[in-house]
Amino acid sequence: MWGIAGILFIGFAVSFFEGRRLVKQKYWKDLVVFSILMSAGITLNILLNLNVEIPNPTATILKIFTPFHSVVDSILS
Amino acid sequence: MMLENGKISIGDFRIMVIIFSIGSSVILAPSILASTAKQDGWIAYFLSILIGLGFLFVYNRLASLYPDLSFVEYSQAILGKWLGRLTSVLFLIYVFLVCNSLLREIGEFITINVLVETPIQIIMIMFLLASLIGVHLGLEVIGRTAVIFFPWIIGLFTLLFVFLIPEYDLINIQPVFEGGIKPILKGSYHTLAMPFLELAIFLMILPAVIKKEKVNKAFYSGAIIGGLVIFLLVLFSFISLGPDTTDRQVYSTYLLGKKISIGDFIERIEIIVAIIWFLSIYFKLTLCYYGLSLGLAQLFKLHHYQTLIFPLAILIISFSILQYPNVVIFKQTLMKALVPYSLFICFIIPLLLLTVGKMKKQRDGSYASSSAGE
């Protein structure tokens, strides 16, 4: 609970100050990329706090590259 | 328009390469080598330094094709807009995953050895905040800080090696070549990724170096010095602990520090190992983080890369928790997937870019050489 409150507070505080600067300088593209990354980060953090099952990137990498590893392993042993 | 106006000198660059290649290998290399190559691990590491120079050759040639552009920029110039962007995205995902692993490693180390009761998140947030300040201030500041802390790293290494002299026993690394050549090759295969393939991240930093004609030499010499430091560390930890003990420990270098005991006077100074590691991994993390934010900003053609560092910090923290649910998966990734994945991203893709770039340059000869200098 405190984790979610904390991340929301930090996220909104940073977005407020950074967003105000970007709007003032009229960097619209920067603003779009910033908000996409920021909302992705905050969402992910809240999901992690709620213990929701999220697909793990490491598992995918392991699945892709383990066959290659087994080939090398069989050559070298 | 340049995203990064800071310039670093050749010396700063060389020191950054040295610290980067010391990086996380300080803790991980001895146990990986002990589990794969047994007592011949030090030969295996020497071999992997030699192979690593081959990778550096590719990076240097690639960087000298477009001396003023970074990886993300020239991949679009070489492969065209969309294929180049795809390549850059693959590269940036790799850098992102490296960032997460580095942060997780340091968090795990501190929670296991130093601050046992503190939640790992707090430690990672603190560490990443320090890194964030570095990235916010830019490459020039990171380079100068590296110069300040470099003597400390080397000094503490010397202290460690000297204090360990009473523990040295050559019987621990005998018999040499017991298992033939295959375990040695296996050991060097497993240590290729950790310092040498990850040096591809410097392709993002190379355009900021002044005196381009000397940069190749600095890159080679930095990687050789960093590699030799780790080589000595591996050799000495094998000589004083023996390969079996090194294999069994998660943090064998830390145990090496605990072994120091000189005349009941200098005891338990293992924290010098921890300090070496904090410093070197801080710079490695900061450089990866910097490369990541700069690369993303160049990919989307933004005005400042500093805009992206806060959202990236939140993403890095959450992914470093998410990526490794437990130590077993971390070890598995380290042993099975890291080397092939790094070979694909940091060797095959640059090699492809180099070949296509070379062909492109030859085809439109004089035009390319004039436009590259812009």
Coordinates of C-alpha atoms in Angstrom, one line a residue:
Chain A
M1 CA 0.0 0.0 0.0
W2 CA 2.7 2.5 1.0
G3 CA 4.7 1.4 -2.0
I4 CA 1.9 2.3 -4.3
A5 CA 1.3 5.6 -2.6
G6 CA 5.0 6.4 -2.8
I7 CA 5.5 5.5 -6.4
L8 CA 2.3 7.5 -7.4
F9 CA 3.6 10.5 -5.4
I10 CA 7.1 10.4 -6.9
G11 CA 5.8 9.7 -10.4
F12 CA 3.3 12.6 -10.3
A13 CA 5.8 15.0 -8.7
V14 CA 8.5 14.3 -11.3
S15 CA 5.9 14.4 -14.2
F16 CA 4.6 17.7 -13.0
F17 CA 7.9 19.5 -12.9
E18 CA 9.3 17.8 -16.0
G19 CA 6.1 18.2 -17.9
R20 CA 5.8 21.8 -17.1
R21 CA 9.3 22.4 -18.4
L22 CA 8.6 20.5 -21.6
V23 CA 5.3 22.3 -22.3
K24 CA 7.0 25.7 -21.7
Q25 CA 9.7 24.8 -24.2
K26 CA 7.1 23.3 -26.6
Y27 CA 9.0 20.0 -26.9
W28 CA 5.9 18.0 -27.8
K29 CA 7.7 14.8 -29.0
D30 CA 9.8 14.7 -25.8
L31 CA 6.6 15.0 -23.8
V32 CA 4.9 12.1 -25.6
V33 CA 8.0 9.8 -25.1
F34 CA 8.3 10.9 -21.5
S35 CA 4.7 10.2 -20.6
I36 CA 4.7 6.8 -22.3
L37 CA 7.8 5.7 -20.4
M38 CA 6.6 7.2 -17.2
S39 CA 3.2 5.6 -17.3
A40 CA 4.7 2.3 -18.3
G41 CA 7.0 2.5 -15.3
I42 CA 4.4 3.5 -12.8
T43 CA 1.9 0.8 -14.0
L44 CA 4.6 -1.9 -13.8
N45 CA 5.6 -0.8 -10.4
I46 CA 2.0 -0.9 -9.1
L47 CA 1.4 -4.3 -10.7
L48 CA 4.6 -5.6 -9.0
N49 CA 3.3 -4.1 -5.7
L50 CA 0.0 -6.0 -6.1
N51 CA 1.9 -9.2 -6.8
V52 CA 0.3 -9.6 -10.2
E53 CA 1.9 -12.3 -12.4
I54 CA 3.9 -10.4 -15.2
P55 CA 5.7 -12.3 -18.0
N56 CA 9.4 -12.3 -17.4
P57 CA 11.8 -11.1 -20.1
T58 CA 14.5 -13.3 -18.8
A59 CA 12.4 -16.4 -19.3
T60 CA 12.0 -15.5 -23.0
I61 CA 15.7 -14.9 -23.5
L62 CA 16.5 -18.2 -21.7
K63 CA 14.0 -20.0 -24.0
I64 CA 15.5 -18.5 -27.2
F65 CA 19.2 -19.0 -26.3
T66 CA 19.3 -22.3 -24.3
P67 CA 19.4 -24.5 -27.5
F68 CA 22.5 -22.6 -28.7
H69 CA 24.1 -23.1 -25.2
S70 CA 23.4 -26.9 -25.3
V71 CA 25.1 -27.2 -28.7
V72 CA 28.2 -25.4 -27.4
D73 CA 28.1 -27.4 -24.2
S74 CA 28.0 -30.7 -26.0
I75 CA 30.9 -29.6 -28.2
L76 CA 33.1 -28.5 -25.3
S77 CA 32.5 -31.4 -22.9
Chain B
M1 CA 22.0 18.9 -33.4
M2 CA 24.1 17.2 -30.7
L3 CA 22.4 15.7 -27.6
E4 CA 25.7 15.5 -25.7
N5 CA 28.0 18.5 -25.8
G6 CA 30.5 17.2 -23.3
K7 CA 33.8 15.9 -24.6
I8 CA 36.1 13.5 -22.9
S9 CA 39.8 13.1 -23.4
I10 CA 41.6 10.0 -24.3
G11 CA 42.9 9.4 -20.8
D12 CA 39.4 9.7 -19.3
F13 CA 38.1 7.3 -21.9
R14 CA 40.8 4.7 -21.2
I15 CA 40.1 4.9 -17.5
M16 CA 36.4 4.4 -18.1
V17 CA 37.1 1.3 -20.3
I18 CA 39.4 -0.1 -17.5
I19 CA 36.8 0.4 -14.8
F20 CA 34.0 -0.9 -17.0
S21 CA 35.9 -4.1 -17.7
I22 CA 36.7 -4.6 -14.0
G23 CA 33.0 -4.0 -13.3
S24 CA 30.9 -7.0 -12.3
S25 CA 33.7 -9.5 -13.2
V26 CA 35.4 -8.8 -9.9
I27 CA 32.8 -10.9 -8.1
L28 CA 31.4 -13.2 -10.8
A29 CA 34.5 -14.2 -13.0
P30 CA 36.3 -16.3 -10.4
S31 CA 33.3 -18.5 -9.6
I32 CA 32.3 -18.9 -13.2
L33 CA 35.8 -20.0 -14.2
A34 CA 36.1 -22.3 -11.2
S35 CA 32.9 -24.1 -12.0
T36 CA 33.8 -24.5 -15.7
A37 CA 37.5 -24.8 -16.1
K38 CA 38.6 -25.9 -12.5
Q39 CA 42.2 -25.1 -11.7
D40 CA 43.0 -24.0 -15.3
G41 CA 40.5 -21.1 -15.1
W42 CA 43.3 -18.5 -15.1
I43 CA 44.5 -19.8 -18.5
A44 CA 40.9 -19.7 -19.7
Y45 CA 40.6 -16.1 -18.7
F46 CA 43.9 -15.2 -20.5
L47 CA 42.5 -16.8 -23.6
S48 CA 39.3 -14.8 -23.4
I49 CA 41.2 -11.6 -23.1
L50 CA 42.8 -12.5 -26.5
I51 CA 39.5 -13.3 -28.0
G52 CA 38.0 -10.1 -26.5
L53 CA 40.6 -8.1 -28.5
G54 CA 39.0 -9.6 -31.7
F55 CA 35.7 -8.1 -30.7
L56 CA 37.3 -4.8 -30.0
F57 CA 38.8 -4.8 -33.5
V58 CA 35.2 -5.0 -34.9
Y59 CA 34.0 -2.1 -32.7
N60 CA 37.0 0.0 -33.6
R61 CA 36.5 -0.5 -37.3
L62 CA 32.8 0.2 -37.0
A63 CA 33.4 3.4 -35.0
S64 CA 36.0 4.6 -37.5
L65 CA 33.5 4.3 -40.3
Y66 CA 31.4 7.1 -38.8
P67 CA 33.6 8.8 -36.1
D68 CA 31.0 11.4 -35.2
L69 CA 28.0 9.2 -34.9
S70 CA 26.9 6.8 -32.2
F71 CA 25.6 3.3 -32.7
V72 CA 22.0 4.3 -32.8
E73 CA 22.7 7.0 -35.4
Y74 CA 24.9 5.1 -37.8
S75 CA 22.8 1.9 -37.7
Q76 CA 20.1 4.0 -39.3
A77 CA 22.6 5.5 -41.8
I78 CA 23.9 2.0 -42.7
L79 CA 20.8 -0.2 -42.8
G80 CA 18.1 2.4 -43.7
K81 CA 15.5 3.9 -41.5
W82 CA 13.4 1.0 -40.3
L83 CA 15.9 -1.8 -40.2
G84 CA 18.3 0.5 -38.5
R85 CA 15.7 1.4 -35.9
L86 CA 15.0 -2.2 -35.3
T87 CA 18.7 -2.9 -34.7
S88 CA 18.9 0.1 -32.3
V89 CA 15.9 -1.2 -30.4
L90 CA 17.5 -4.6 -30.0
F91 CA 20.7 -3.0 -28.8
L92 CA 18.9 -0.7 -26.4
I93 CA 16.9 -3.6 -24.9
Y94 CA 20.2 -5.4 -24.3
V95 CA 21.7 -2.4 -22.6
F96 CA 18.5 -2.1 -20.5
L97 CA 18.8 -5.7 -19.4
V98 CA 22.4 -5.2 -18.5
C99 CA 21.5 -2.2 -16.4
N100 CA 18.9 -4.2 -14.5
S101 CA 21.3 -7.1 -13.9
L102 CA 24.0 -4.8 -12.6
L103 CA 21.6 -3.1 -10.2
R104 CA 20.2 -6.4 -9.0
E105 CA 23.8 -7.7 -8.5
I106 CA 24.8 -4.8 -6.2
G107 CA 21.5 -5.0 -4.3
E108 CA 21.8 -8.7 -3.8
F109 CA 25.4 -8.3 -2.6
I110 CA 24.6 -5.6 -0.1
T111 CA 21.5 -7.4 1.3
I112 CA 23.4 -10.7 1.7
N113 CA 26.6 -9.4 3.1
V114 CA 26.3 -5.9 4.6
L115 CA 22.8 -4.6 5.3
V116 CA 20.9 -7.9 6.0
E117 CA 17.6 -6.5 7.3
T118 CA 17.2 -3.6 4.7
P119 CA 14.8 -4.3 1.8
I120 CA 16.6 -4.7 -1.5
Q121 CA 14.4 -2.1 -3.1
I122 CA 15.7 0.7 -0.8
I123 CA 19.3 -0.2 -1.6
M124 CA 18.7 -0.3 -5.3
I125 CA 16.8 3.0 -5.2
M126 CA 19.7 4.6 -3.3
F127 CA 22.3 3.2 -5.7
L128 CA 20.3 4.2 -8.8
L129 CA 19.8 7.7 -7.4
A130 CA 23.6 8.2 -7.2
S131 CA 23.8 6.9 -10.7
L132 CA 21.0 9.1 -11.9
I133 CA 22.8 12.2 -10.7
G134 CA 25.9 11.1 -12.6
V135 CA 23.9 10.6 -15.8
H136 CA 22.1 13.9 -15.4
L137 CA 25.4 15.8 -15.1
G138 CA 26.6 14.2 -18.3
L139 CA 29.5 12.3 -19.7
E140 CA 32.2 14.8 -18.9
V141 CA 31.4 14.6 -15.2
I142 CA 31.3 10.8 -15.2
G143 CA 34.7 10.8 -16.9
R144 CA 36.3 13.1 -14.4
T145 CA 34.8 11.2 -11.5
A146 CA 36.2 8.0 -12.9
V147 CA 39.7 9.7 -12.9
I148 CA 39.3 10.6 -9.3
F149 CA 38.2 7.1 -8.2
F150 CA 40.6 5.1 -10.4
P151 CA 43.6 5.3 -8.1
W152 CA 41.5 4.0 -5.3
I153 CA 40.4 1.0 -7.2
I154 CA 43.9 0.1 -8.3
G155 CA 45.3 0.9 -4.8
L156 CA 42.8 -1.3 -3.1
F157 CA 43.5 -4.1 -5.6
T158 CA 47.2 -3.8 -4.8
L159 CA 46.5 -3.9 -1.1
L160 CA 44.4 -7.0 -1.5
F161 CA 47.0 -8.8 -3.5
V162 CA 49.8 -7.9 -1.2
F163 CA 48.0 -8.8 2.0
L164 CA 47.1 -12.2 0.6
I165 CA 50.8 -13.2 0.1
P166 CA 50.8 -15.4 3.2
E167 CA 47.9 -17.4 1.8
Y168 CA 49.4 -18.2 -1.5
D169 CA 50.0 -21.9 -2.2
L170 CA 50.8 -23.0 -5.7
I171 CA 49.6 -26.5 -5.1
N172 CA 46.1 -25.2 -5.5
I173 CA 46.4 -24.7 -9.3
Q174 CA 48.2 -28.0 -10.0
P175 CA 48.0 -30.1 -12.0
V176 CA 47.9 -27.7 -14.9
F177 CA 46.1 -28.9 -18.1
E178 CA 44.5 -31.8 -16.1
G179 CA 41.4 -31.9 -18.3
G180 CA 43.0 -31.1 -21.6
I181 CA 42.0 -28.1 -23.7
K182 CA 38.2 -28.5 -23.6
P183 CA 37.5 -27.2 -20.0
I184 CA 39.8 -24.2 -20.8
L185 CA 37.8 -23.4 -23.9
K186 CA 34.6 -23.8 -22.0
G187 CA 35.8 -21.5 -19.3
S188 CA 36.8 -18.8 -21.7
Y189 CA 33.5 -19.2 -23.6
H190 CA 31.6 -18.4 -20.4
T191 CA 33.7 -15.3 -19.6
L192 CA 33.5 -13.7 -23.0
A193 CA 30.3 -11.8 -22.3
M194 CA 31.0 -10.3 -19.0
P195 CA 33.6 -7.7 -19.7
F196 CA 34.4 -7.9 -23.4
L197 CA 31.2 -8.2 -25.3
E198 CA 29.5 -5.7 -23.0
L199 CA 32.2 -3.1 -24.1
A200 CA 30.0 -2.6 -27.2
I201 CA 28.1 -0.1 -25.0
F202 CA 31.1 2.2 -25.5
L203 CA 29.9 2.5 -29.1
M204 CA 27.4 5.0 -27.7
I205 CA 30.2 7.0 -26.0
L206 CA 33.0 6.9 -28.6
P207 CA 31.7 9.9 -30.6
A208 CA 32.2 12.1 -27.5
V209 CA 36.0 11.4 -27.4
I210 CA 38.3 14.0 -28.7
K211 CA 41.4 13.1 -30.8
K212 CA 39.7 10.3 -32.7
E213 CA 43.0 9.0 -34.2
K214 CA 44.2 7.7 -30.8
V215 CA 40.9 6.3 -29.7
N216 CA 41.5 2.8 -31.1
K217 CA 44.7 2.4 -29.1
A218 CA 43.1 3.6 -25.9
F219 CA 40.2 1.2 -26.4
Y220 CA 42.6 -1.8 -26.8
S221 CA 44.9 -0.8 -23.9
G222 CA 42.0 -0.1 -21.6
A223 CA 40.4 -3.5 -22.2
I224 CA 43.8 -5.2 -21.8
I225 CA 44.6 -3.5 -18.5
G226 CA 41.1 -4.2 -17.1
G227 CA 41.3 -7.8 -18.3
L228 CA 44.8 -8.2 -16.8
V229 CA 43.6 -6.9 -13.4
I230 CA 40.8 -9.5 -13.4
F231 CA 43.2 -12.1 -14.7
L232 CA 45.5 -11.5 -11.6
L233 CA 42.4 -11.6 -9.3
V234 CA 41.4 -14.9 -10.8
L235 CA 44.9 -16.3 -10.5
F236 CA 45.4 -15.2 -6.9
S237 CA 42.0 -16.3 -5.8
F238 CA 42.7 -19.7 -7.2
I239 CA 46.1 -19.8 -5.6
S240 CA 44.9 -18.8 -2.2
L241 CA 41.4 -20.4 -2.0
G242 CA 41.7 -23.2 -4.5
P243 CA 39.2 -23.8 -7.3
D244 CA 36.8 -25.9 -5.2
T245 CA 36.2 -23.2 -2.6
T246 CA 36.0 -20.6 -5.2
D247 CA 33.3 -22.6 -7.0
R248 CA 31.2 -23.1 -3.9
Q249 CA 31.0 -19.5 -2.9
V250 CA 28.6 -17.0 -4.5
Y251 CA 30.9 -14.1 -3.6
S252 CA 34.3 -15.8 -3.7
T253 CA 36.3 -12.5 -3.9
Y254 CA 34.6 -11.3 -0.7
L255 CA 35.7 -14.5 1.0
L256 CA 39.2 -13.8 -0.4
G257 CA 39.1 -10.5 1.6
K258 CA 38.0 -12.4 4.7
K259 CA 41.0 -14.6 4.5
I260 CA 43.4 -11.7 5.0
S261 CA 45.0 -12.1 8.4
I262 CA 48.4 -10.6 9.1
G263 CA 49.9 -11.1 12.6
D264 CA 46.6 -10.7 14.5
F265 CA 46.7 -7.1 13.5
I266 CA 45.2 -6.7 10.1
E267 CA 42.0 -8.8 10.2
R268 CA 38.7 -9.0 8.4
I269 CA 39.3 -6.2 6.0
E270 CA 37.0 -7.7 3.4
I271 CA 35.2 -4.4 3.0
I272 CA 38.0 -3.3 0.7
V273 CA 36.7 -5.8 -1.8
A274 CA 33.2 -4.4 -1.4
I275 CA 34.6 -0.9 -1.9
I276 CA 36.3 -1.9 -5.2
W277 CA 33.1 -3.5 -6.3
F278 CA 30.8 -0.5 -5.3
L279 CA 33.1 1.9 -7.3
S280 CA 33.6 -0.2 -10.4
I281 CA 29.9 -1.3 -10.6
Y282 CA 28.8 2.3 -10.0
F283 CA 30.7 3.4 -13.1
K284 CA 29.5 0.4 -15.2
L285 CA 25.9 1.1 -14.2
T286 CA 26.2 4.8 -14.9
L287 CA 27.8 4.3 -18.3
C288 CA 25.1 1.7 -19.3
Y289 CA 22.3 4.0 -18.0
Y290 CA 23.8 6.9 -19.8
G291 CA 24.1 4.9 -23.0
L292 CA 20.5 3.8 -22.7
S293 CA 19.0 7.2 -22.2
L294 CA 21.2 8.8 -24.9
G295 CA 20.4 6.0 -27.3
L296 CA 16.6 6.3 -26.7
A297 CA 16.8 10.1 -27.1
Q298 CA 18.7 9.7 -30.4
L299 CA 16.2 7.1 -31.5
F300 CA 13.2 9.3 -31.0
K301 CA 15.2 12.5 -32.0
L302 CA 14.5 14.3 -28.7
H303 CA 16.0 17.6 -27.6
H304 CA 17.5 16.4 -24.3
Y305 CA 18.4 12.9 -23.1
Q306 CA 18.0 14.1 -19.5
T307 CA 14.2 14.1 -20.0
L308 CA 14.2 10.3 -20.1
I309 CA 16.3 9.5 -17.0
F310 CA 13.5 9.6 -14.4
P311 CA 11.1 7.3 -16.2
L312 CA 14.0 5.0 -17.1
A313 CA 15.0 4.9 -13.4
I314 CA 11.5 3.7 -12.4
L315 CA 11.6 1.1 -15.2
I316 CA 15.0 -0.2 -14.3
I317 CA 14.0 -0.6 -10.6
S318 CA 10.9 -2.5 -11.4
F319 CA 12.5 -4.7 -14.1
S320 CA 15.5 -5.6 -11.9
I321 CA 13.0 -6.9 -9.3
L322 CA 10.9 -8.6 -12.0
Q323 CA 13.7 -10.0 -14.1
Y324 CA 15.2 -12.3 -11.5
P325 CA 12.6 -13.8 -9.2
N326 CA 15.4 -15.8 -7.5
V327 CA 19.1 -16.5 -7.5
V328 CA 18.6 -19.8 -9.4
I329 CA 17.2 -18.0 -12.5
F330 CA 20.0 -15.4 -12.2
K331 CA 22.7 -18.1 -12.2
Q332 CA 20.9 -19.9 -15.1
T333 CA 20.8 -16.8 -17.2
L334 CA 24.4 -16.1 -16.4
M335 CA 25.6 -19.6 -17.4
K336 CA 23.2 -20.4 -20.3
A337 CA 21.8 -17.3 -22.0
L338 CA 24.2 -14.4 -21.4
V339 CA 27.0 -15.4 -23.8
P340 CA 24.8 -16.4 -26.8
Y341 CA 22.6 -13.3 -26.3
S342 CA 25.6 -11.0 -26.0
L343 CA 27.3 -12.7 -29.0
F344 CA 24.2 -12.0 -31.1
I345 CA 23.7 -8.4 -30.0
C346 CA 27.3 -7.2 -29.5
F347 CA 29.2 -9.2 -32.1
I348 CA 27.0 -10.4 -34.9
I349 CA 25.0 -7.2 -35.3
P350 CA 28.1 -4.9 -35.3
L351 CA 29.8 -7.3 -37.7
L352 CA 26.8 -7.0 -40.0
L353 CA 26.8 -3.2 -39.7
L354 CA 30.5 -3.1 -40.4
T355 CA 30.2 -5.3 -43.5
V356 CA 27.2 -3.4 -45.0
G357 CA 28.7 -0.1 -44.0
K358 CA 32.0 -0.9 -45.7
M359 CA 30.2 -2.0 -48.9
K360 CA 28.1 1.1 -48.8
K361 CA 31.2 3.4 -48.4
Q362 CA 33.0 1.6 -51.3
R363 CA 29.9 2.0 -53.5
D364 CA 29.4 5.7 -53.1
G365 CA 33.1 6.4 -52.5
S366 CA 33.8 10.1 -52.4
Y367 CA 30.3 11.2 -51.4
A368 CA 30.3 9.2 -48.2
S369 CA 33.6 10.4 -47.0
S370 CA 32.5 14.0 -47.3
S371 CA 29.2 13.5 -45.6
A372 CA 30.6 11.5 -42.7
G373 CA 32.6 14.5 -41.6
E374 CA 29.6 16.7 -41.0

